[in-house]
PDB file of C-alpha atoms in Angstrom:
ATOM      1  CA  MET A   1     -30.843 132.226-153.877  1.00 50.00           C
ATOM      2  CA  LYS A   2     -28.712 129.506-152.940  1.00 46.00           C
ATOM      3  CA  ILE A   3     -25.437 131.382-152.138  1.00 49.00           C
ATOM      4  CA  ARG A   4     -28.493 133.382-149.664  1.00 51.00           C
ATOM      5  CA  VAL A   5     -29.361 130.135-148.558  1.00 46.00           C
ATOM      6  CA  LEU A   6     -25.910 129.365-147.583  1.00 48.00           C
ATOM      7  CA  PHE A   7     -25.415 132.475-145.616  1.00 48.00           C
ATOM      8  CA  VAL A   8     -28.382 132.314-143.559  1.00 45.00           C
ATOM      9  CA  LEU A   9     -27.278 128.523-142.162  1.00 48.00           C
ATOM     10  CA  ALA A  10     -23.740 130.670-141.771  1.00 51.00           C
ATOM     11  CA  LEU A  11     -25.165 132.945-139.253  1.00 46.00           C
ATOM     12  CA  LEU A  12     -26.947 130.371-137.822  1.00 47.00           C
ATOM     13  CA  LEU A  13     -23.894 128.648-137.056  1.00 46.00           C
ATOM     14  CA  PHE A  14     -22.193 131.573-136.111  1.00 44.00           C
ATOM     15  CA  SER A  15     -25.313 132.732-133.340  1.00 45.00           C
ATOM     16  CA  SER A  16     -25.740 129.478-131.922  1.00 45.00           C
ATOM     17  CA  SER A  17     -22.149 129.840-130.782  1.00 42.00           C
ATOM     18  CA  PHE A  18     -22.624 133.031-129.585  1.00 38.00           C
ATOM     19  CA  LEU A  19     -25.207 132.375-127.149  1.00 39.00           C
ATOM     20  CA  GLN A  20     -23.393 129.498-125.460  1.00 41.00           C
ATOM     21  CA  VAL A  21     -20.991 132.277-124.431  1.00 37.00           C
ATOM     22  CA  ALA A  22     -23.636 134.494-124.089  1.00 38.00           C
ATOM     23  CA  ARG A  23     -25.854 131.871-121.916  1.00 39.00           C
ATOM     24  CA  ALA A  24     -22.450 131.317-119.536  1.00 37.00           C
ATOM     25  CA  GLN A  25     -22.203 134.983-118.607  1.00 37.00           C
ATOM     26  CA  SER A  26     -25.039 135.868-118.140  1.00 35.00           C
ATOM     27  CA  ASP A  27     -25.542 133.261-115.384  1.00 38.00           C
ATOM     28  CA  PRO A  28     -22.840 134.129-112.748  1.00 34.00           C
ATOM     29  CA  GLU A  29     -24.734 132.719-109.475  1.00 34.00           C
ATOM     30  CA  ALA A  30     -25.109 129.381-110.646  1.00 33.00           C
ATOM     31  CA  GLU A  31     -26.270 126.803-108.678  1.00 32.00           C
ATOM     32  CA  VAL A  32     -23.804 125.861-105.609  1.00 30.00           C
ATOM     33  CA  VAL A  33     -23.095 122.291-105.686  1.00 31.00           C
ATOM     34  CA  GLU A  34     -22.876 120.894-102.037  1.00 32.00           C
ATOM     35  CA  GLY A  35     -20.285 118.486-102.759  1.00 32.00           C
ATOM     36  CA  THR A  36     -20.449 114.563-101.190  1.00 31.00           C
ATOM     37  CA  LYS A  37     -21.463 114.689 -97.335  1.00 31.00           C
ATOM     38  CA  GLU A  38     -19.036 111.475 -96.609  1.00 32.00           C
ATOM     39  CA  GLY A  39     -15.427 112.889 -96.726  1.00 33.00           C
ATOM     40  CA  GLY A  40     -12.265 110.890 -96.317  1.00 34.00           C
ATOM     41  CA  ASP A  41     -10.216 109.814 -93.448  1.00 37.00           C
ATOM     42  CA  LEU A  42      -9.451 113.259 -92.895  1.00 39.00           C
ATOM     43  CA  GLY A  43     -12.228 115.535 -94.846  1.00 40.00           C
ATOM     44  CA  ILE A  44     -15.767 116.580 -94.139  1.00 41.00           C
ATOM     45  CA  VAL A  45     -17.905 118.090 -96.182  1.00 41.00           C
ATOM     46  CA  GLY A  46     -21.029 119.143 -95.326  1.00 42.00           C
ATOM     47  CA  GLU A  47     -23.590 122.004 -94.725  1.00 42.00           C
ATOM     48  CA  ASP A  48     -22.117 123.264 -91.323  1.00 48.00           C
ATOM     49  CA  VAL A  49     -18.909 123.588 -91.958  1.00 50.00           C
ATOM     50  CA  GLN A  50     -17.820 127.143 -91.998  1.00 60.00           C
ATOM     51  CA  ASP A  51     -17.658 129.027 -95.104  1.00 59.00           C
ATOM     52  CA  PHE A  52     -13.933 130.604 -95.800  1.00 63.00           C
ATOM     53  CA  SER A  53     -15.111 132.230 -99.039  1.00 59.00           C
ATOM     54  CA  SER A  54     -15.303 135.774 -97.148  1.00 57.00           C
ATOM     55  CA  GLU A  55     -12.250 135.610 -95.443  1.00 68.00           C
ATOM     56  CA  SER A  56      -8.458 136.461 -96.953  1.00 76.00           C
ATOM     57  CA  TYR A  57      -5.429 135.291 -95.270  1.00 86.00           C
ATOM     58  CA  SER A  58      -1.871 136.250 -96.485  1.00 92.00           C
ATOM     59  CA  PRO A  59       0.443 132.960 -97.374  1.00 93.00           C
ATOM     60  CA  ALA A  60       2.858 132.224 -94.746  1.00 93.00           C
ATOM     61  CA  PRO A  61       6.405 132.082 -95.589  1.00 92.00           C
ATOM     62  CA  GLY A  62       8.374 129.095 -96.085  1.00 92.00           C
ATOM     63  CA  ILE A  63       5.142 127.134 -97.234  1.00 94.00           C
ATOM     64  CA  GLU A  64       4.348 125.262-101.001  1.00 94.00           C
ATOM     65  CA  THR A  65       2.186 123.959-102.348  1.00 95.00           C
ATOM     66  CA  ILE A  66       1.501 121.715-105.248  1.00 94.00           C
ATOM     67  CA  CYS A  67      -1.656 120.477-107.115  1.00 95.00           C
ATOM     68  CA  VAL A  68      -2.206 117.136-108.954  1.00 94.00           C
ATOM     69  CA  PHE A  69      -5.531 116.030-110.726  1.00 95.00           C
ATOM     70  CA  PRO A  70      -4.371 112.181-110.238  1.00 92.00           C
ATOM     71  CA  LYS A  71      -6.942 110.696-112.421  1.00 88.00           C
ATOM     72  CA  ASN A  72      -7.764 113.661-114.516  1.00 91.00           C
ATOM     73  CA  PRO A  73      -4.392 115.204-116.336  1.00 91.00           C
ATOM     74  CA  SER A  74      -6.494 117.258-118.975  1.00 93.00           C
ATOM     75  CA  LYS A  75      -8.405 118.764-116.419  1.00 94.00           C
ATOM     76  CA  VAL A  76     -11.553 117.751-118.584  1.00 94.00           C
ATOM     77  CA  VAL A  77     -14.715 117.626-115.753  1.00 94.00           C
ATOM     78  CA  ALA A  78     -17.947 117.284-116.382  1.00 94.00           C
ATOM     79  CA  ALA A  79     -21.084 119.542-114.773  1.00 94.00           C
ATOM     80  CA  GLY A  80     -22.857 117.824-112.157  1.00 92.00           C
ATOM     81  CA  GLU A  81     -20.134 114.706-111.360  1.00 93.00           C
ATOM     82  CA  GLU A  82     -17.513 114.976-108.692  1.00 93.00           C
ATOM     83  CA  SER A  83     -13.868 114.855-109.536  1.00 94.00           C
ATOM     84  CA  GLU A  84     -10.881 115.150-107.524  1.00 94.00           C
ATOM     85  CA  LEU A  85      -7.673 116.726-106.872  1.00 95.00           C
ATOM     86  CA  LEU A  86      -5.066 116.807-104.671  1.00 95.00           C
ATOM     87  CA  VAL A  87      -3.297 119.316-102.847  1.00 96.00           C
ATOM     88  CA  GLY A  88       0.467 118.648-101.618  1.00 95.00           C
ATOM     89  CA  MET A  89       1.800 120.839 -98.638  1.00 93.00           C
ATOM     90  CA  LYS A  90       5.807 121.079 -97.411  1.00 94.00           C
ATOM     91  CA  ASN A  91       6.493 122.787 -94.025  1.00 94.00           C
ATOM     92  CA  ASP A  92       9.780 124.896 -93.969  1.00 92.00           C
ATOM     93  CA  ALA A  93       8.243 127.956 -92.004  1.00 84.00           C
ATOM     94  CA  GLY A  94      10.041 126.772 -88.865  1.00 85.00           C
ATOM     95  CA  GLU A  95       9.615 124.485 -85.745  1.00 89.00           C
ATOM     96  CA  SER A  96       5.961 124.789 -85.593  1.00 90.00           C
ATOM     97  CA  ASN A  97       3.692 121.896 -86.500  1.00 92.00           C
ATOM     98  CA  LEU A  98       1.180 123.131 -90.125  1.00 92.00           C
ATOM     99  CA  ASN A  99      -2.180 122.430 -89.160  1.00 95.00           C
ATOM    100  CA  ILE A 100      -4.865 121.984 -92.073  1.00 95.00           C
ATOM    101  CA  ILE A 101      -8.009 123.598 -91.501  1.00 95.00           C
ATOM    102  CA  ALA A 102     -10.424 123.654 -94.580  1.00 95.00           C
ATOM    103  CA  ILE A 103      -9.786 123.494 -98.654  1.00 96.00           C
ATOM    104  CA  GLN A 104     -12.366 125.182-100.981  1.00 95.00           C
ATOM    105  CA  ALA A 105     -12.204 126.347-104.349  1.00 95.00           C
ATOM    106  CA  SER A 106     -14.400 129.123-106.938  1.00 95.00           C
ATOM    107  CA  VAL A 107     -14.924 128.691-110.547  1.00 95.00           C
ATOM    108  CA  HIS A 108     -14.434 132.484-112.342  1.00 95.00           C
ATOM    109  CA  LEU A 109     -14.820 133.303-116.260  1.00 93.00           C
ATOM    110  CA  PRO A 110     -11.251 133.075-117.438  1.00 89.00           C
ATOM    111  CA  PHE A 111     -10.953 136.411-119.369  1.00 85.00           C
ATOM    112  CA  ASP A 112     -12.368 137.753-115.864  1.00 87.00           C
ATOM    113  CA  HIS A 113     -12.004 136.712-112.314  1.00 86.00           C
ATOM    114  CA  ARG A 114     -13.783 139.501-110.730  1.00 87.00           C
ATOM    115  CA  TYR A 115     -16.741 137.798-112.292  1.00 88.00           C
ATOM    116  CA  LEU A 116     -17.745 135.017-110.479  1.00 92.00           C
ATOM    117  CA  VAL A 117     -19.666 131.414-111.597  1.00 93.00           C
ATOM    118  CA  GLN A 118     -19.969 129.146-108.758  1.00 94.00           C
ATOM    119  CA  ASN A 119     -18.871 128.694-105.173  1.00 94.00           C
ATOM    120  CA  LEU A 120     -17.729 125.252-104.558  1.00 94.00           C
ATOM    121  CA  SER A 121     -18.014 123.232-101.411  1.00 91.00           C
ATOM    122  CA  VAL A 122     -15.633 123.750 -98.429  1.00 93.00           C
ATOM    123  CA  GLN A 123     -13.787 120.909 -97.212  1.00 93.00           C
ATOM    124  CA  ALA A 124     -12.419 121.185 -94.122  1.00 93.00           C
ATOM    125  CA  PHE A 125     -10.153 119.080 -91.833  1.00 92.00           C
ATOM    126  CA  ASN A 126      -9.680 117.264 -88.255  1.00 88.00           C
ATOM    127  CA  ASN A 127      -6.704 116.963 -86.902  1.00 86.00           C
ATOM    128  CA  ALA A 128      -4.681 117.448 -90.798  1.00 91.00           C
ATOM    129  CA  THR A 129      -0.852 118.352 -89.500  1.00 92.00           C
ATOM    130  CA  VAL A 130       2.445 118.595 -91.349  1.00 94.00           C
ATOM    131  CA  PRO A 131       5.383 118.558 -89.198  1.00 94.00           C
ATOM    132  CA  PRO A 132       7.978 120.878 -89.402  1.00 93.00           C
ATOM    133  CA  SER A 133      10.578 120.151 -92.632  1.00 92.00           C
ATOM    134  CA  ALA A 134       7.730 117.442 -93.794  1.00 93.00           C
ATOM    135  CA  GLN A 135       5.597 117.290 -96.317  1.00 93.00           C
ATOM    136  CA  ALA A 136       1.990 115.830 -96.997  1.00 94.00           C
ATOM    137  CA  THR A 137      -0.510 115.704 -99.437  1.00 94.00           C
ATOM    138  CA  PHE A 138      -4.687 116.039 -98.768  1.00 95.00           C
ATOM    139  CA  PRO A 139      -7.468 115.181-101.456  1.00 94.00           C
ATOM    140  CA  TYR A 140     -10.522 117.573-102.261  1.00 96.00           C
ATOM    141  CA  ILE A 141     -12.691 116.279-104.042  1.00 95.00           C
ATOM    142  CA  PHE A 142     -15.961 118.993-106.064  1.00 95.00           C
ATOM    143  CA  ALA A 143     -18.172 118.943-108.761  1.00 94.00           C
ATOM    144  CA  VAL A 144     -19.574 122.013-110.321  1.00 94.00           C
ATOM    145  CA  SER A 145     -22.866 122.581-110.997  1.00 93.00           C
ATOM    146  CA  LYS A 146     -24.978 120.307-113.587  1.00 92.00           C
ATOM    147  CA  PHE A 147     -26.529 122.947-114.750  1.00 91.00           C
ATOM    148  CA  MET A 148     -23.340 124.837-115.701  1.00 92.00           C
ATOM    149  CA  GLN A 149     -22.653 125.411-119.760  1.00 91.00           C
ATOM    150  CA  PRO A 150     -19.898 123.714-121.248  1.00 93.00           C
ATOM    151  CA  GLY A 151     -16.576 125.267-122.044  1.00 93.00           C
ATOM    152  CA  SER A 152     -13.263 126.912-120.527  1.00 94.00           C
ATOM    153  CA  PHE A 153     -13.491 128.081-117.063  1.00 96.00           C
ATOM    154  CA  ASP A 154     -11.062 128.790-114.627  1.00 95.00           C
ATOM    155  CA  LEU A 155     -10.713 126.875-111.337  1.00 96.00           C
ATOM    156  CA  VAL A 156      -9.038 128.899-108.257  1.00 95.00           C
ATOM    157  CA  GLY A 157      -8.101 126.714-105.322  1.00 95.00           C
ATOM    158  CA  THR A 158      -7.089 127.847-102.042  1.00 95.00           C
ATOM    159  CA  ILE A 159      -6.087 126.049 -98.666  1.00 95.00           C
ATOM    160  CA  ILE A 160      -6.733 127.571 -95.182  1.00 95.00           C
ATOM    161  CA  TYR A 161      -4.019 126.297 -92.438  1.00 95.00           C
ATOM    162  CA  GLU A 162      -2.487 127.407 -88.967  1.00 94.00           C
ATOM    163  CA  ILE A 163       0.632 128.072 -87.342  1.00 94.00           C
ATOM    164  CA  ASP A 164       0.797 128.765 -83.829  1.00 92.00           C
ATOM    165  CA  GLN A 165      -2.925 129.569 -83.964  1.00 91.00           C
ATOM    166  CA  ASN A 166      -2.213 131.991 -86.574  1.00 93.00           C
ATOM    167  CA  ALA A 167      -4.463 131.835 -89.822  1.00 94.00           C
ATOM    168  CA  TYR A 168      -2.864 132.056 -93.582  1.00 95.00           C
ATOM    169  CA  GLN A 169      -3.976 130.367 -96.683  1.00 94.00           C
ATOM    170  CA  ASN A 170      -2.305 129.374-100.065  1.00 95.00           C
ATOM    171  CA  VAL A 171      -3.716 128.995-103.496  1.00 95.00           C
ATOM    172  CA  PHE A 172      -2.495 126.043-104.976  1.00 96.00           C
ATOM    173  CA  TYR A 173      -4.220 125.794-108.364  1.00 95.00           C
ATOM    174  CA  ASN A 174      -5.469 129.412-110.540  1.00 94.00           C
ATOM    175  CA  GLY A 175      -5.455 127.630-113.800  1.00 94.00           C
ATOM    176  CA  THR A 176      -8.055 126.516-116.470  1.00 94.00           C
ATOM    177  CA  ILE A 177     -10.445 123.447-116.307  1.00 95.00           C
ATOM    178  CA  GLU A 178     -12.455 122.198-119.443  1.00 95.00           C
ATOM    179  CA  VAL A 179     -16.153 121.648-118.254  1.00 95.00           C
ATOM    180  CA  THR A 180     -18.419 119.731-120.041  1.00 94.00           C
ATOM    181  CA  GLU A 181     -21.796 117.998-120.421  1.00 89.00           C
ATOM    182  CA  PRO A 182     -22.526 114.780-118.400  1.00 83.00           C
ATOM    183  CA  GLY A 183     -22.112 111.546-120.271  1.00 67.00           C
ATOM    184  CA  GLY A 184     -19.240 112.593-122.523  1.00 51.00           C
ATOM    185  CA  LEU A 185     -17.569 114.674-124.482  1.00 48.00           C
ATOM    186  CA  LEU A 186     -21.022 114.987-127.047  1.00 53.00           C
ATOM    187  CA  SER A 187     -23.284 116.814-126.253  1.00 54.00           C
ATOM    188  CA  VAL A 188     -26.642 118.080-128.057  1.00 57.00           C
ATOM    189  CA  GLU A 189     -25.053 121.807-128.864  1.00 62.00           C
ATOM    190  CA  SER A 190     -22.144 120.013-130.583  1.00 66.00           C
ATOM    191  CA  VAL A 191     -24.218 117.523-132.516  1.00 71.00           C
ATOM    192  CA  PHE A 192     -26.377 119.998-133.438  1.00 71.00           C
ATOM    193  CA  LEU A 193     -23.612 122.273-134.801  1.00 77.00           C
ATOM    194  CA  PHE A 194     -21.676 119.368-136.711  1.00 77.00           C
ATOM    195  CA  CYS A 195     -25.212 118.224-138.273  1.00 83.00           C
ATOM    196  CA  LEU A 196     -25.490 122.188-139.156  1.00 83.00           C
ATOM    197  CA  GLY A 197     -21.862 122.200-140.313  1.00 87.00           C
ATOM    198  CA  VAL A 198     -22.186 118.791-143.000  1.00 87.00           C
ATOM    199  CA  ALA A 199     -25.983 120.669-144.221  1.00 87.00           C
ATOM    200  CA  LEU A 200     -23.673 123.514-145.602  1.00 87.00           C
ATOM    201  CA  LEU A 201     -20.572 121.269-146.837  1.00 87.00           C
ATOM    202  CA  GLY A 202     -23.529 119.136-148.747  1.00 86.00           C
ATOM    203  CA  LEU A 203     -24.803 122.689-149.941  1.00 85.00           C
ATOM    204  CA  LEU A 204     -22.245 124.179-150.922  1.00 86.00           C
ATOM    205  CA  GLY A 205     -21.048 120.957-152.562  1.00 85.00           C
ATOM    206  CA  PHE A 206     -24.139 120.450-154.742  1.00 81.00           C
ATOM    207  CA  TRP A 207     -24.222 124.867-155.616  1.00 84.00           C
ATOM    208  CA  ILE A 208     -20.272 124.288-157.032  1.00 89.00           C
ATOM    209  CA  ARG A 209     -21.434 120.960-159.155  1.00 82.00           C
ATOM    210  CA  GLY A 210     -24.643 122.975-160.335  1.00 83.00           C
ATOM    211  CA  GLN A 211     -21.915 125.272-161.542  1.00 81.00           C
ATOM    212  CA  LEU A 212     -19.701 123.589-162.775  1.00 82.00           C
ATOM    213  CA  GLN A 213     -22.535 121.513-164.765  1.00 79.00           C
ATOM    214  CA  ASN A 214     -23.820 125.060-166.332  1.00 80.00           C
ATOM    215  CA  LEU A 215     -20.258 125.900-167.532  1.00 79.00           C
ATOM    216  CA  SER A 216     -19.247 122.443-169.322  1.00 77.00           C
ATOM    217  CA  LYS A 217     -22.689 123.233-171.320  1.00 73.00           C
ATOM    218  CA  LYS A 218     -22.271 126.577-172.780  1.00 70.00           C
ATOM    219  CA  THR A 219     -18.581 124.753-173.805  1.00 73.00           C
ATOM    220  CA  LYS A 220     -19.693 121.848-175.394  1.00 66.00           C
ATOM    221  CA  ARG A 221     -22.832 124.006-177.111  1.00 63.00           C
ATOM    222  CA  ALA A 222     -21.030 124.123-181.327  1.00 54.00           C
ATOM    223  CA  PRO A 223     -22.759 126.094-184.213  1.00 57.00           C
ATOM    224  CA  LYS A 224     -25.223 124.547-186.299  1.00 57.00           C
ATOM    225  CA  ALA A 225     -23.792 122.571-189.656  1.00 54.00           C
ATOM    226  CA  LYS A 226     -25.211 124.932-192.857  1.00 56.00           C
ATOM    227  CA  VAL A 227     -26.967 122.882-195.151  1.00 54.00           C
ATOM    228  CA  GLU A 228     -25.719 123.531-199.031  1.00 55.00           C
ATOM    229  CA  VAL A 229     -28.431 123.210-201.769  1.00 54.00           C
ATOM    230  CA  GLY A 230     -27.334 121.301-204.847  1.00 53.00           C
ATOM    231  CA  THR A 231     -27.794 119.754-208.368  1.00 53.00           C
ATOM    232  CA  ALA A 232     -30.659 116.621-207.340  1.00 51.00           C
ATOM    233  CA  THR A 233     -28.608 113.341-208.547  1.00 53.00           C
ATOM    234  CA  THR A 234     -29.519 110.483-209.703  1.00 52.00           C
ATOM    235  CA  ASP A 235     -28.039 107.658-208.218  1.00 54.00           C
ATOM    236  CA  ALA A 236     -27.721 104.314-210.027  1.00 54.00           C
ATOM    237  CA  SER A 237     -29.697 101.829-208.294  1.00 55.00           C
ATOM    238  CA  MET A 238     -32.747 104.157-208.792  1.00 57.00           C
ATOM    239  CA  ASP A 239     -32.244 103.961-212.732  1.00 59.00           C
ATOM    240  CA  GLU A 240     -31.930 100.080-212.626  1.00 60.00           C
ATOM    241  CA  TRP A 241     -35.174 100.417-210.686  1.00 53.00           C
ATOM    242  CA  LEU A 242     -37.034 102.692-212.981  1.00 57.00           C
ATOM    243  CA  GLN A 243     -36.053 100.795-216.145  1.00 61.00           C
ATOM    244  CA  GLY A 244     -39.389  99.433-218.426  1.00 61.00           C
ATOM    245  CA  THR A 245     -41.521 101.562-216.193  1.00 62.00           C
ATOM    246  CA  ALA A 246     -43.430 104.967-217.693  1.00 63.00           C
ATOM    247  CA  TYR A 247     -40.977 107.497-215.989  1.00 61.00           C
ATOM    248  CA  THR A 248     -38.290 106.007-218.262  1.00 62.00           C
ATOM    249  CA  GLN A 249     -40.486 105.670-221.709  1.00 64.00           C
ATOM    250  CA  SER A 250     -40.912 109.274-221.221  1.00 67.00           C
ATOM    251  CA  GLN A 251     -37.432 109.966-220.542  1.00 66.00           C
ATOM    252  CA  SER A 252     -36.319 108.128-223.486  1.00 65.00           C
ATOM    253  CA  ASN A 253     -38.787 109.734-225.838  1.00 66.00           C
ATOM    254  CA  LYS A 254     -37.895 113.771-225.079  1.00 64.00           C
ATOM    255  CA  LEU A 255     -34.496 112.413-225.552  1.00 62.00           C
ATOM    256  CA  LYS A 256     -35.008 111.310-229.073  1.00 62.00           C
ATOM    257  CA  LYS A 257     -36.498 114.750-230.172  1.00 62.00           C
ATOM    258  CA  LYS A 258     -34.093 116.668-228.784  1.00 59.00           C
ATOM    259  CA  LYS A 259     -32.262 114.412-231.468  1.00 55.00           C
TER     260      LYS A 259
END
């Protein structure tokens, strides 16, 4: 019976982890977070910003990009909360200026990028240029949906720019981020799984203890001692106590008759 209970609890532990992944896969069109409406000196984010997610441009030769998470080197993103990254651009394309148009990003399932989880906000730039043989850094603030399930996802970030009135784009980041619930790394599901694991370990400990106790009882059982019946003996102290009684007189009379 105890083994059956342990098996059921282990099955619940496995099914809860599977359901967490299944929910993330069954909601590919999560709510799109608009992001902040107040950008920095260079960035502008809002509903009126052009969406470049349907556009596809090739990268320009001589343009190098780099991405840094300045305040978050572990790349842990809380759902519904803002995160910041910096995009570095280096212009070695020639003698023309590089005009930054926008930065955008999207979240995908890690095993297949064809499954789009969320399109993040588009951040447009006004009068942001990079002169020839120069480099510059541009911020991008984003937030994943507060309804996104915790787990590992792939973030794909692109920067759209213009050289001599021709549009180009570079992928500045294509890697994994860890999405957590707001307020920290602990979540309701993680607490439930922890409590379930402790309960399983407790039941297993009680079961092992019971088995050890049963084994020790069997080994300590000894065979019953045989009772030997022999001739009765008369204690000397008992003889002294019976002196002068009718019993002693009868015994002395029997001895005289035998003589």
